[in-house]
Amino acid sequence: MKLNAFYKSPIFLKSIFVVSIFAIFFISAITYKHINLLNNSAKWVNHSYDINLELERLFSYLKDSETGQRGFLITKDSTFLEPYLNSKEKIAHSFKIVKSYTKNDPAQENNLRKLELYINKRQNYLSSALHLSLKKPLGDSEIEQKLLIGKQTMDSVRSQINTMILLEKENLKSRELSYKDTIKVTPVFIYITLLITIVLISISYIRINRDLHKLQLSNNRLTVLNESSNLAEIVGNFGSWQLNIDNDEYTFSDNIYRLLGCEPQSFKNGQQDFLKYVHIEDKTYFEGITSSKLEKDNLPAFTYRIITKDKKLRYFRTTGRIVTNKSGQNILIGTTSDVTDEVLASLSLEQQNIELEASNKELVAFNYVASHDLQEPLRKIQTFISRLSDKEYDSLSDSGKEYITRIHSSVERMRILIDDLLQYSRANKTEKIFEKVSLNDLLENAKFDLAQSIEEKGALIHHEVLPKMTVIPFQIQQLFINLIGNSLKYSKENVTPEIKISSKRVTALEENMIPKNTKDKFYKITFEDNGIGFEQEYAEKIFILFNRLHNKNEYAGTGIGLAICKKIVENHKGYIFAEGKPNEGSKFTIFLSEDC
């Protein structure tokens, strides 16, 4: 399957072309190589010929020198010495040429050194014989001895020259054999390479024809897709456009014109004509769209007003991003949508939010005033009940005394309820100012506020070192007060209350209680006591406002304290959970986000 997919891919066609071009270059390289071989072969033939010719010329100069010597010895005529005298310079020049020809050839260089030795020796004996002939007769034994050694030296020169000529012929023969071996294989290589090239080009031709057919089918599908895109723009109430940043040339889709109330392609001047429909106060949004800064940044979405051709006010939203085409041009492509319904709905919602905010402010003000105004009659009732109890209590009947006690208890519960309502309202509505503080300090403040209850109960509070966090200080302190107070309130009779507070750093993935759709890190703080506990089925209900698990006559309270705890934890992007076992105790687990 993979091989078949590769065969059908454009990469395969490109590979064929690359291989074909490589084959053509390979043939050219082989041809060039063998032309060079021919040139080198001719060059070495000429080189060997030049060496042999120069060696023959060198030997000829030596023979001329020897002939001149003989003529002088026989006739004593100095004219015979001219060839001898001239030959020295010619021999030196010829030897220099041979030396240059045999450079980089170790064998010939070695032979040349021997030849040079023999030539120098021969010339020395020629010179010695000539000088002796001036003093002694020709038949003198010493002269004959010199001539004999000179003849032998001349034979050595002749032999050495023949050796060099034979070596040069052998080199030439080996080069010719190498050339013949190479030239024999060359036609086969060229033929095979040409055959492969023809096959590859044929395959390429077949593939190109197939691709042309596919291209035609793709063009047909593209036409259908373009029509589908136009239909989608009409249904979706949007249009598309392009801006060539290099030449500031705009292209609008047909639906852009329809959104403006115009016939498709009814204007050609791009942004200049489009701006005629833009509200005069919103034209500044379009400044800089054609500037160079768009080569680095995309066009952020912005909303503006349009006056259509039939003078209707509409809201448009435009966004775009820059792409670079294969020609290296920077193209800003974008969409423009008619968002009139969305904007009008948003404006309506914004107005409703304003009205709701005003209503909330009035409600908060009413809550605050009502709560504080209720404090005054409560204080008066408490004052008069106290005076009545102090002065008239003994003169009252038993039923009157009971009524006084019940009135006093009801007033006290109402005062606590009003205080808790104010506290809940404060946790829900107060301005959330976060500060980095030590939770240990807030815990100590909470213990100080509860010092009287802790002392009365004889409670023991054990806690680990708590971290420093960015929190709303007074809310976290209130959270600690409520949780510790809850444990004190629901402690067992005749049992010393013990509260254990622990803390550790965790991630959401480590804890089953935290939703797994977050990767946040948390501080897990637990409050565990040995009080009366509760059934686990009530673990969520205890956080509901005004919800109580016990009769008001059994335990004092308003059912607001734990609701306040949950609200405070939510204000810090955290979670709170409760666990309980009857007569064993309760455990409250808090997760406070590090990034609250």
XYZ file of C-alpha atoms in Angstrom:
596
model
C 0.000 0.000 0.000
C 2.783 2.406 0.914
C 4.662 1.597 -2.334
C 1.504 2.138 -4.378
C 0.847 5.462 -2.640
C 4.442 6.545 -3.331
C 4.069 5.601 -7.006
C 0.980 7.820 -7.259
C 2.505 10.747 -5.390
C 4.072 13.859 -7.044
C 7.319 12.972 -5.276
C 7.664 9.911 -7.519
C 7.370 12.048 -10.661
C 9.910 14.518 -9.332
C 12.230 11.644 -8.477
C 12.003 10.349 -12.040
C 12.960 13.749 -13.435
C 15.854 14.035 -11.013
C 17.126 10.563 -11.924
C 16.764 11.344 -15.655
C 18.745 14.539 -15.306
C 21.344 12.676 -13.271
C 21.600 10.010 -15.998
C 22.109 12.671 -18.661
C 24.817 14.264 -16.577
C 26.338 10.809 -16.008
C 26.515 10.156 -19.763
C 28.038 13.573 -20.289
C 30.579 12.885 -17.545
C 31.569 9.530 -19.102
C 31.868 11.113 -22.537
C 33.948 13.913 -21.128
C 36.095 11.376 -19.268
C 36.858 9.389 -22.418
C 37.588 12.479 -24.432
C 40.077 13.332 -21.731
C 41.477 9.791 -22.003
C 41.982 10.297 -25.726
C 43.647 13.640 -25.129
C 45.831 12.155 -22.398
C 46.740 9.210 -24.609
C 47.787 11.540 -27.423
C 49.612 13.679 -24.908
C 51.574 10.708 -23.546
C 52.393 9.464 -27.067
C 53.792 12.893 -27.896
C 55.519 12.973 -24.529
C 57.259 9.618 -25.160
C 58.133 10.666 -28.691
C 59.617 13.937 -27.418
C 61.714 12.128 -24.805
C 63.016 9.550 -27.294
C 63.759 12.264 -29.850
C 65.586 14.386 -27.318
C 67.601 11.386 -26.109
C 68.604 10.628 -29.699
C 69.559 14.280 -30.144
C 71.611 14.178 -26.930
C 73.442 11.072 -28.138
C 74.029 12.750 -31.502
C 75.693 15.703 -29.782
C 77.984 13.288 -27.939
C 78.902 11.557 -31.185
C 79.648 14.930 -32.803
C 81.937 15.733 -29.902
C 83.693 12.371 -30.318
C 84.040 12.824 -34.108
C 85.645 16.229 -33.641
C 88.104 14.691 -31.161
C 89.096 11.951 -33.594
C 89.659 14.426 -36.445
C 91.881 16.562 -34.261
C 93.896 13.579 -33.008
C 94.555 12.388 -36.580
C 95.183 15.706 -38.341
C 96.102 18.018 -35.462
C 93.891 20.519 -37.261
C 92.093 22.755 -34.732
C 89.108 23.232 -37.056
C 88.038 19.708 -36.077
C 87.591 20.950 -32.500
C 84.618 23.185 -33.383
C 82.005 20.376 -33.062
C 83.647 19.332 -29.788
C 83.534 22.851 -28.361
C 79.960 23.575 -29.546
C 78.650 20.223 -28.364
C 79.121 21.026 -24.643
C 76.474 23.750 -24.631
C 74.121 21.697 -26.809
C 74.536 18.634 -24.585
C 73.740 20.703 -21.470
C 70.624 22.229 -23.113
C 69.387 18.875 -24.397
C 69.958 17.253 -21.008
C 67.912 20.019 -19.360
C 65.002 19.319 -21.732
C 65.113 15.577 -21.014
C 65.178 16.327 -17.309
C 62.020 18.449 -17.585
C 60.264 15.660 -19.553
C 61.074 12.983 -16.962
C 60.007 15.051 -13.970
C 57.659 13.152 -11.552
C 58.790 9.815 -13.058
C 61.048 8.214 -10.374
C 62.388 5.420 -12.641
C 63.369 7.763 -15.456
C 64.799 10.291 -13.011
C 67.046 7.540 -11.625
C 68.104 6.546 -15.162
C 68.765 10.193 -15.986
C 71.087 10.559 -13.013
C 73.120 7.574 -14.288
C 73.140 9.016 -17.800
C 74.376 12.336 -16.450
C 77.229 10.514 -14.699
C 78.268 8.687 -17.898
C 78.067 11.854 -20.016
C 80.224 13.815 -17.589
C 82.711 10.929 -17.460
C 82.821 10.704 -21.282
C 83.421 14.437 -21.632
C 86.180 14.313 -19.020
C 88.029 11.554 -20.937
C 87.583 13.437 -24.219
C 89.167 16.491 -22.633
C 92.021 14.435 -21.081
C 92.827 12.723 -24.389
C 92.946 16.057 -26.216
C 95.334 17.558 -23.674
C 97.645 14.460 -23.815
C 97.676 14.568 -27.653
C 99.270 18.024 -27.478
C 102.209 16.595 -25.501
C 102.534 13.016 -26.739
C 102.268 11.198 -30.056
C 99.046 9.480 -31.043
C 100.420 5.978 -30.498
C 101.345 6.650 -26.894
C 100.013 4.031 -24.541
C 98.519 6.565 -22.122
C 96.506 8.207 -24.914
C 95.351 4.811 -26.129
C 94.263 3.976 -22.587
C 92.213 7.192 -22.378
C 90.601 6.513 -25.728
C 89.708 2.958 -24.719
C 88.061 4.081 -21.464
C 86.242 6.815 -23.440
C 84.896 4.202 -25.858
C 83.656 2.094 -22.975
C 82.002 5.140 -21.384
C 80.349 5.960 -24.742
C 78.983 2.416 -24.846
C 77.555 2.952 -21.336
C 75.891 6.208 -22.490
C 74.409 4.393 -25.510
C 73.161 1.566 -23.287
C 71.628 3.975 -20.734
C 69.838 5.950 -23.457
C 68.450 2.702 -24.909
C 67.267 1.710 -21.417
C 65.385 5.012 -21.051
C 63.840 4.689 -24.502
C 62.678 1.125 -23.783
C 61.179 2.181 -20.419
C 59.290 4.999 -22.092
C 57.927 2.550 -24.681
C 56.770 0.188 -21.901
C 55.009 3.096 -20.089
C 53.321 4.057 -23.315
C 52.218 0.452 -23.884
C 50.654 0.178 -20.366
C 48.816 3.468 -20.880
C 47.457 2.243 -24.186
C 46.231 -0.984 -22.564
C 44.472 1.007 -19.803
C 42.883 3.247 -22.394
C 41.680 0.262 -24.461
C 40.099 -1.357 -21.365
C 38.269 1.832 -20.514
C 37.159 2.610 -24.045
C 35.876 -0.975 -24.422
C 33.377 -0.554 -21.510
C 32.324 2.982 -22.406
C 29.740 2.152 -25.140
C 28.044 -0.368 -22.814
C 27.766 2.213 -20.023
C 26.457 4.858 -22.389
C 23.949 2.455 -23.970
C 22.586 1.243 -20.592
C 22.383 4.783 -19.230
C 20.575 6.024 -22.343
C 18.168 3.104 -22.130
C 17.401 3.848 -18.456
C 16.944 7.531 -19.269
C 14.504 6.734 -22.083
C 12.520 4.419 -19.771
C 12.374 7.046 -17.028
C 11.310 9.795 -19.420
C 8.626 7.481 -20.840
C 7.313 6.776 -17.343
C 7.352 10.519 -16.646
C 5.378 11.167 -19.818
C 2.763 8.581 -18.842
C 2.523 10.005 -15.337
C 2.215 13.571 -16.649
C -0.695 12.521 -18.851
C -2.388 10.893 -15.872
C -1.730 13.940 -13.691
C -3.202 16.201 -16.357
C -6.357 14.104 -16.250
C -6.398 14.313 -12.468
C -5.785 18.062 -12.681
C -8.799 18.403 -14.919
C -10.910 16.465 -12.428
C -9.499 18.600 -9.587
C -10.392 21.761 -11.476
C -13.926 20.471 -11.891
C -14.150 19.723 -8.164
C -12.637 23.121 -7.413
C -15.346 24.776 -9.466
C -17.971 22.931 -7.414
C -16.201 23.864 -4.170
C -16.081 27.524 -5.210
C -19.789 27.466 -5.820
C -20.294 25.738 -2.468
C -18.133 28.394 -0.814
C -20.205 31.158 -2.426
C -23.369 29.488 -1.217
C -21.884 29.103 2.301
C -21.045 32.820 2.343
C -24.608 33.674 1.417
C -26.077 31.336 4.055
C -23.508 32.380 6.691
C -23.966 36.070 5.908
C -20.253 36.723 5.400
C -17.801 37.388 2.583
C -14.099 36.851 1.921
C -11.416 39.098 0.506
C -7.711 39.210 -0.296
C -5.141 42.006 -0.234
C -1.824 41.730 -2.047
C 0.328 43.765 0.334
C 3.096 44.182 -2.226
C 0.895 46.107 -4.689
C -2.161 47.055 -2.534
C -4.503 45.134 -4.828
C -7.841 44.008 -3.333
C -10.044 41.098 -4.396
C -13.584 40.778 -2.970
C -15.900 37.772 -3.144
C -19.353 38.257 -4.610
C -21.065 38.173 -1.218
C -19.079 41.209 0.026
C -20.938 43.222 -2.602
C -24.262 41.643 -1.604
C -23.668 42.560 2.065
C -23.253 46.173 0.945
C -26.464 45.956 -1.100
C -24.568 46.073 -4.415
C -24.407 43.839 -7.454
C -21.416 41.409 -7.430
C -18.180 42.930 -8.790
C -19.908 46.317 -9.261
C -16.801 48.301 -8.197
C -13.138 47.691 -8.868
C -11.183 50.218 -6.802
C -10.835 47.943 -3.771
C -10.691 49.629 -0.395
C -11.257 53.076 -1.857
C -14.756 52.121 -3.062
C -15.443 49.963 0.014
C -14.733 52.911 2.348
C -17.589 54.843 0.732
C -19.989 52.567 2.625
C -18.145 52.717 5.978
C -19.574 55.008 8.645
C -17.535 58.222 8.728
C -16.707 57.765 12.433
C -15.341 54.216 11.840
C -13.054 54.831 8.865
C -10.045 55.160 11.173
C -10.222 51.379 11.732
C -8.942 50.891 8.185
C -5.869 53.089 8.551
C -2.691 51.019 8.299
C -4.246 47.916 6.735
C -1.941 48.378 3.726
C 1.109 49.352 5.799
C 4.259 47.263 6.199
C 3.410 46.330 9.799
C 0.989 43.720 8.449
C 3.961 41.784 7.122
C 4.686 40.833 10.744
C 1.280 40.972 12.409
C -2.107 39.535 11.544
C -5.139 41.758 11.276
C -7.021 41.610 14.595
C -10.806 41.413 14.485
C -12.617 44.747 14.671
C -16.266 45.772 14.388
C -17.488 48.830 12.533
C -20.652 50.346 11.083
C -21.730 50.250 7.435
C -24.276 52.355 5.600
C -25.541 50.047 2.851
C -26.551 51.189 -0.598
C -30.197 51.385 0.523
C -29.132 53.570 3.547
C -29.544 50.885 6.229
C -27.189 50.787 9.234
C -25.422 47.458 9.618
C -22.549 46.219 11.787
C -19.646 44.358 10.125
C -16.758 42.470 11.704
C -13.489 41.972 9.783
C -10.458 39.822 10.586
C -7.531 38.435 8.605
C -4.120 36.871 8.600
C -1.085 37.022 6.334
C 0.092 34.111 4.192
C 2.963 33.899 1.708
C 2.198 32.225 -1.610
C 4.635 30.154 -3.668
C 5.667 33.257 -5.581
C 6.883 34.860 -2.366
C 4.084 37.459 -2.274
C 2.524 38.480 1.054
C -1.251 38.046 0.866
C -3.623 39.261 3.582
C -6.665 36.975 3.482
C -9.710 37.841 5.549
C -13.418 37.497 6.152
C -16.061 40.141 6.717
C -19.273 39.138 8.501
C -22.563 40.922 9.055
C -22.869 40.826 12.855
C -25.734 43.288 13.204
C -27.965 40.855 15.117
C -25.084 39.878 17.408
C -24.125 43.508 18.121
C -27.719 44.550 18.782
C -28.150 41.555 21.105
C -24.896 42.473 22.860
C -26.017 46.071 23.274
C -29.329 44.861 24.671
C -27.521 42.487 27.038
C -25.161 45.265 28.083
C -28.137 47.470 28.887
C -29.694 44.653 30.878
C -26.402 44.159 32.730
C -26.324 47.841 33.594
C -29.873 47.637 34.892
C -29.037 44.413 36.773
C -25.935 45.977 38.297
C -27.977 48.977 39.408
C -30.567 46.588 40.867
C -27.818 44.664 42.674
C -26.397 47.860 44.093
C -29.842 48.825 45.335
C -30.278 45.330 46.774
C -26.908 45.488 48.542
C -27.702 48.929 49.852
C -31.109 47.701 50.996
C -29.525 44.631 52.616
C -26.954 46.769 54.393
C -29.439 49.403 55.562
C -32.071 46.846 56.566
C -29.528 44.787 58.485
C -28.118 47.752 60.311
C -31.529 49.292 60.942
C -32.652 45.975 62.416
C -29.775 46.146 64.882
C -31.244 49.225 66.576
C -34.663 47.774 67.601
C -32.895 44.562 68.607
C -30.588 46.478 70.899
C -33.597 48.279 72.406
C -35.467 45.014 72.921
C -32.388 43.521 74.584
C -32.018 46.628 76.775
C -35.636 46.621 77.914
C -35.637 42.849 78.479
C -32.480 43.236 80.601
C -34.070 46.034 82.655
C -37.285 44.048 83.044
C -35.283 41.010 84.165
C -33.254 43.067 86.657
C -36.146 44.959 88.243
C -39.336 42.954 87.722
C -38.110 39.382 87.305
C -38.820 38.308 90.861
C -42.398 39.691 90.757
C -43.246 37.807 87.561
C -45.059 34.528 87.514
C -43.286 31.393 86.402
C -44.857 31.642 82.964
C -43.807 35.308 82.697
C -40.225 34.368 83.589
C -40.272 31.686 80.882
C -41.554 34.210 78.330
C -38.776 36.636 79.260
C -36.156 33.869 78.775
C -37.589 32.879 75.385
C -37.735 36.493 74.198
C -34.111 36.982 75.201
C -33.060 33.771 73.364
C -34.985 34.728 70.218
C -33.466 38.205 70.133
C -29.964 36.746 70.504
C -30.569 34.297 67.647
C -31.895 37.092 65.454
C -28.780 39.181 66.170
C -26.526 36.252 65.225
C -28.570 35.674 62.040
C -28.232 39.316 60.990
C -24.466 39.217 61.648
C -24.099 36.034 59.582
C -26.145 37.495 56.724
C -23.912 40.560 56.678
C -20.859 38.329 56.724
C -22.194 36.217 53.813
C -23.016 39.351 51.837
C -19.523 40.646 52.498
C -17.939 37.396 51.249
C -20.107 37.505 48.144
C -19.889 41.186 47.198
C -16.775 42.691 48.714
C -13.941 43.932 46.510
C -11.444 41.101 46.005
C -8.005 42.500 46.805
C -5.375 39.748 46.813
C -2.198 39.999 48.878
C 0.696 37.619 49.486
C 0.537 36.700 53.172
C 1.508 33.847 55.463
C -1.444 31.556 56.222
C 0.201 30.881 59.592
C -0.421 34.514 60.580
C -4.069 34.308 59.495
C -4.493 31.087 61.476
C -3.064 32.710 64.619
C -5.466 35.644 64.176
C -8.376 33.200 63.876
C -7.293 31.375 67.054
C -7.070 34.727 68.844
C -10.662 35.590 67.837
C -11.805 32.206 69.129
C -9.625 32.268 72.253
C -12.568 32.322 74.679
C -14.308 29.329 73.073
C -11.015 27.425 72.807
C -10.312 28.080 76.488
C -13.852 27.131 77.603
C -13.718 23.863 75.669
C -10.084 23.160 76.568
C -9.510 22.454 72.868
C -6.176 21.329 71.440
C -5.237 22.644 67.976
C -2.312 20.973 66.183
C -1.172 22.439 62.877
C 1.718 22.115 60.426
C 3.540 25.075 58.908
C 1.208 26.622 56.354
C 2.514 28.219 53.104
C 2.610 31.815 51.952
C -0.066 32.484 49.350
C -1.660 35.298 47.413
C -5.171 35.483 48.939
C -7.844 37.848 50.237
C -6.520 37.965 53.817
C -9.688 38.725 55.807
C -11.669 36.078 53.868
C -9.138 33.301 54.532
C -9.023 34.360 58.196
C -12.848 34.142 58.299
C -12.603 30.699 56.636
C -10.304 29.497 59.437
C -12.570 31.030 62.106
C -15.667 29.314 60.710
C -14.044 25.872 60.324
C -12.418 25.888 63.776
C -15.615 27.309 65.304
C -17.627 24.570 63.604
C -15.382 21.893 65.172
C -15.701 23.526 68.606
C -19.480 23.810 68.303
C -19.991 20.156 67.367
C -17.494 18.664 69.845
C -18.447 15.731 72.075
C -19.446 16.267 75.671
C -16.818 15.340 78.265
C -14.218 14.813 75.478
C -11.374 17.250 74.877
C -11.781 18.660 71.330
C -8.761 18.037 69.093
C -8.338 19.766 65.754
C -5.543 18.752 63.356
C -4.599 21.110 60.493
C -2.245 19.861 57.762
C -1.058 21.221 54.417
C 0.760 19.983 51.297
C 1.269 20.983 47.672
C -0.554 18.831 45.072
C -1.656 18.818 41.413
C -5.114 18.154 40.054
C -3.974 14.851 38.530
C -2.942 13.555 41.960
C -6.314 14.145 43.612
C -9.501 12.297 42.736
C -11.734 14.997 44.222
C -10.500 17.751 41.845
C -11.871 17.815 38.264
C -9.335 16.352 35.796
C -9.907 19.071 33.178
C -7.415 21.321 34.933
C -3.616 21.111 35.297
C -3.484 23.671 38.086
C -1.374 23.234 41.177
C -3.034 23.551 44.583
C -2.325 23.711 48.274
C -4.362 21.058 50.054
C -5.338 22.128 53.596
C -7.292 19.756 55.835
C -9.157 20.418 59.119
C -9.836 17.187 61.030
C -11.600 16.947 64.409
C -12.872 14.298 66.865
C -16.371 15.749 67.225
C -19.825 14.259 66.733
C -19.382 13.965 62.965
C -22.259 13.498 60.504
C -23.628 11.070 57.952
C -21.713 11.230 54.633
C -24.956 11.641 52.695
C -25.155 15.206 54.081
C -21.603 16.105 52.930
C -22.845 18.461 50.197
C -26.001 19.752 51.868
C -24.122 21.289 54.796
C -22.697 23.953 52.439
C -26.186 25.126 51.391
C -27.326 28.437 52.863
C -29.554 28.077 55.989
C -29.195 24.295 55.889
C -28.892 22.715 59.363
C -28.419 19.068 60.366
C -29.433 19.581 64.000
C -32.285 21.212 65.844
C -31.646 24.835 66.906
C -32.319 23.793 70.480
C -29.503 21.227 70.342
C -26.798 23.398 68.773
C -26.770 27.140 68.238
C -26.259 28.452 64.698
C -27.908 29.880 61.595
C -26.800 27.466 58.860
C -24.742 30.190 57.148
C -21.176 29.514 58.399
C -20.254 26.685 56.019
C -21.998 28.434 53.108
C -19.651 31.362 53.777
C -16.686 28.927 53.745
C -17.681 27.589 50.333
C -18.118 31.108 48.926
C -14.649 32.145 50.192
C -12.995 29.058 48.667
C -14.734 29.696 45.315
C -13.469 33.283 45.409
C -9.950 31.765 45.452
C -10.591 29.367 42.511
C -10.599 26.437 44.898
C -12.673 23.535 46.112
C -13.970 22.453 49.537
C -15.140 18.971 50.499
C -16.513 17.453 53.709
C -16.220 13.948 55.101
C -17.877 12.696 58.259
C -18.527 9.655 60.388
C -21.083 9.786 63.210
C -19.464 9.904 66.692
C -15.975 9.762 65.142
C -15.510 13.250 63.758
C -15.451 15.288 60.587
C -12.831 16.306 58.035
C -12.911 19.383 55.798
C -10.505 19.408 52.812
C -9.729 22.682 51.045
C -7.866 23.062 47.735
C -6.609 26.621 47.134
C -5.141 27.342 43.701
C -1.601 28.703 43.492
C -2.730 31.091 40.737
C -5.806 32.567 42.369
